[in-house]
mmCIF file of C-alpha atoms in Angstrom:
data_model
loop_
_atom_site.group_PDB
_atom_site.id
_atom_site.type_symbol
_atom_site.label_atom_id
_atom_site.label_comp_id
_atom_site.label_asym_id
_atom_site.label_seq_id
_atom_site.Cartn_x
_atom_site.Cartn_y
_atom_site.Cartn_z
ATOM 1 C CA ASN K 31 70.445 -43.837 93.517
ATOM 2 C CA GLN K 32 73.627 -45.499 91.374
ATOM 3 C CA SER K 33 70.808 -48.312 89.566
ATOM 4 C CA VAL K 34 68.489 -45.626 88.230
ATOM 5 C CA ILE K 35 71.938 -43.632 86.804
ATOM 6 C CA PHE K 36 72.606 -46.663 85.158
ATOM 7 C CA VAL K 37 69.450 -46.731 83.500
ATOM 8 C CA LEU K 38 69.860 -44.086 82.314
ATOM 9 C CA SER K 39 72.571 -44.017 81.092
ATOM 10 C CA ASN K 40 72.581 -46.500 79.560
ATOM 11 C CA GLY K 41 69.244 -48.079 77.732
ATOM 12 C CA LEU K 42 67.373 -50.080 80.363
ATOM 13 C CA ASP K 43 68.677 -53.721 80.259
ATOM 14 C CA GLY K 44 72.227 -51.472 80.152
ATOM 15 C CA MET K 45 73.129 -51.670 76.675
ATOM 16 C CA GLU K 46 74.110 -48.315 75.288
ATOM 17 C CA THR K 47 72.060 -46.203 73.826
ATOM 18 C CA PRO K 48 73.015 -45.024 70.753
ATOM 19 C CA ASP K 49 74.855 -41.175 70.589
ATOM 20 C CA ILE K 50 72.051 -38.654 68.798
ATOM 21 C CA GLU K 51 75.094 -37.174 67.400
ATOM 22 C CA TYR K 52 77.251 -40.238 65.611
ATOM 23 C CA SER K 53 74.012 -42.575 64.725
ATOM 24 C CA THR K 54 71.815 -42.566 62.388
ATOM 25 C CA ARG K 55 68.051 -42.575 63.067
ATOM 26 C CA GLU K 56 67.792 -45.960 61.921
ATOM 27 C CA GLU K 57 70.465 -47.048 64.552
ATOM 28 C CA ARG K 58 67.590 -44.856 67.395
ATOM 29 C CA LEU K 59 64.720 -46.721 65.500
ATOM 30 C CA GLU K 60 66.911 -49.941 66.068
ATOM 31 C CA PHE K 61 67.662 -49.644 69.769
ATOM 32 C CA VAL K 62 64.462 -48.624 71.039
ATOM 33 C CA ARG K 63 62.613 -51.547 69.499
ATOM 34 C CA ASN K 64 65.190 -53.668 70.790
ATOM 35 C CA GLU K 65 65.172 -52.103 73.795
ATOM 36 C CA PHE K 66 61.034 -52.637 74.412
ATOM 37 C CA ARG K 67 60.710 -55.544 72.927
ATOM 38 C CA CYS K 68 57.944 -57.880 74.607
ATOM 39 C CA LEU K 69 60.654 -60.812 76.568
ATOM 40 C CA GLY K 70 57.317 -62.737 78.080
ATOM 41 C CA ASN K 71 57.555 -62.680 81.379
ATOM 42 C CA CYS K 72 55.046 -59.921 82.452
ATOM 43 C CA PRO K 73 55.236 -60.532 85.936
ATOM 44 C CA ILE K 74 59.311 -59.579 86.218
ATOM 45 C CA CYS K 75 59.560 -57.330 83.050
ATOM 46 C CA GLY K 76 58.123 -54.453 83.892
ATOM 47 C CA LYS K 77 58.924 -52.290 80.174
ATOM 48 C CA CYS K 78 55.429 -52.810 79.895
ATOM 49 C CA SER K 79 54.500 -50.742 83.200
ATOM 50 C CA PHE K 80 57.963 -48.309 82.632
ATOM 51 C CA LEU K 81 55.596 -47.168 79.319
ATOM 52 C CA ARG K 82 52.376 -46.847 81.179
ATOM 53 C CA GLY K 83 50.193 -47.367 78.346
ATOM 54 C CA ARG K 84 52.197 -45.583 75.122
ATOM 55 C CA GLU K 85 54.177 -47.571 72.634
ATOM 56 C CA ALA K 86 57.541 -46.915 72.853
ATOM 57 C CA GLU K 87 58.145 -45.037 69.292
ATOM 58 C CA ASP K 88 55.990 -42.721 70.888
ATOM 59 C CA LEU K 89 57.150 -41.926 74.060
ATOM 60 C CA TYR K 90 61.489 -41.097 72.310
ATOM 61 C CA ALA K 91 59.879 -39.996 68.896
ATOM 62 C CA ASP K 92 62.436 -36.948 69.923
ATOM 63 C CA TYR K 93 65.475 -39.463 70.226
ATOM 64 C CA ILE K 94 65.006 -41.313 67.278
ATOM 65 C CA GLU K 95 64.184 -37.886 64.898
ATOM 66 C CA GLY K 96 67.386 -37.210 66.895
ATOM 67 C CA ARG K 97 66.064 -33.514 69.153
ATOM 68 C CA ARG K 98 66.309 -35.225 72.692
ATOM 69 C CA THR K 99 68.932 -37.856 74.279
ATOM 70 C CA PHE K 100 67.250 -41.142 75.230
ATOM 71 C CA ARG K 101 68.586 -40.380 79.573
ATOM 72 C CA ASP K 102 66.566 -37.372 79.041
ATOM 73 C CA ILE K 103 63.505 -38.968 78.271
ATOM 74 C CA THR K 104 63.415 -41.830 80.594
ATOM 75 C CA ALA K 105 64.309 -39.425 83.118
ATOM 76 C CA GLU K 106 60.783 -36.439 82.108
ATOM 77 C CA HIS K 107 58.893 -39.725 82.347
ATOM 78 C CA ARG K 108 60.349 -40.954 85.565
ATOM 79 C CA ASN K 109 59.812 -37.569 86.762
ATOM 80 C CA ILE K 110 63.361 -37.800 88.418
ATOM 81 C CA ASN K 111 65.861 -34.372 87.977
ATOM 82 C CA ILE K 112 68.461 -34.432 86.749
ATOM 83 C CA LYS K 113 71.500 -32.371 86.813
#
């Protein structure tokens, strides 16, 4: 599905994710916080639904710390096998 690939290559809002090799922890943390900020429109947003009750900073802790990519964590959370 092309839209899934786009979301995994970029953030949920289409913003390009900071590469773990070329960004700081602070840049990645800011990206995650921005990506999952509340839009105040729950019926159409879906961000909280995606997180399944978890905090974004907890779910993406390995990305924030530079251990795994945003894409890999998102795919794993969605149970998508990416090759």
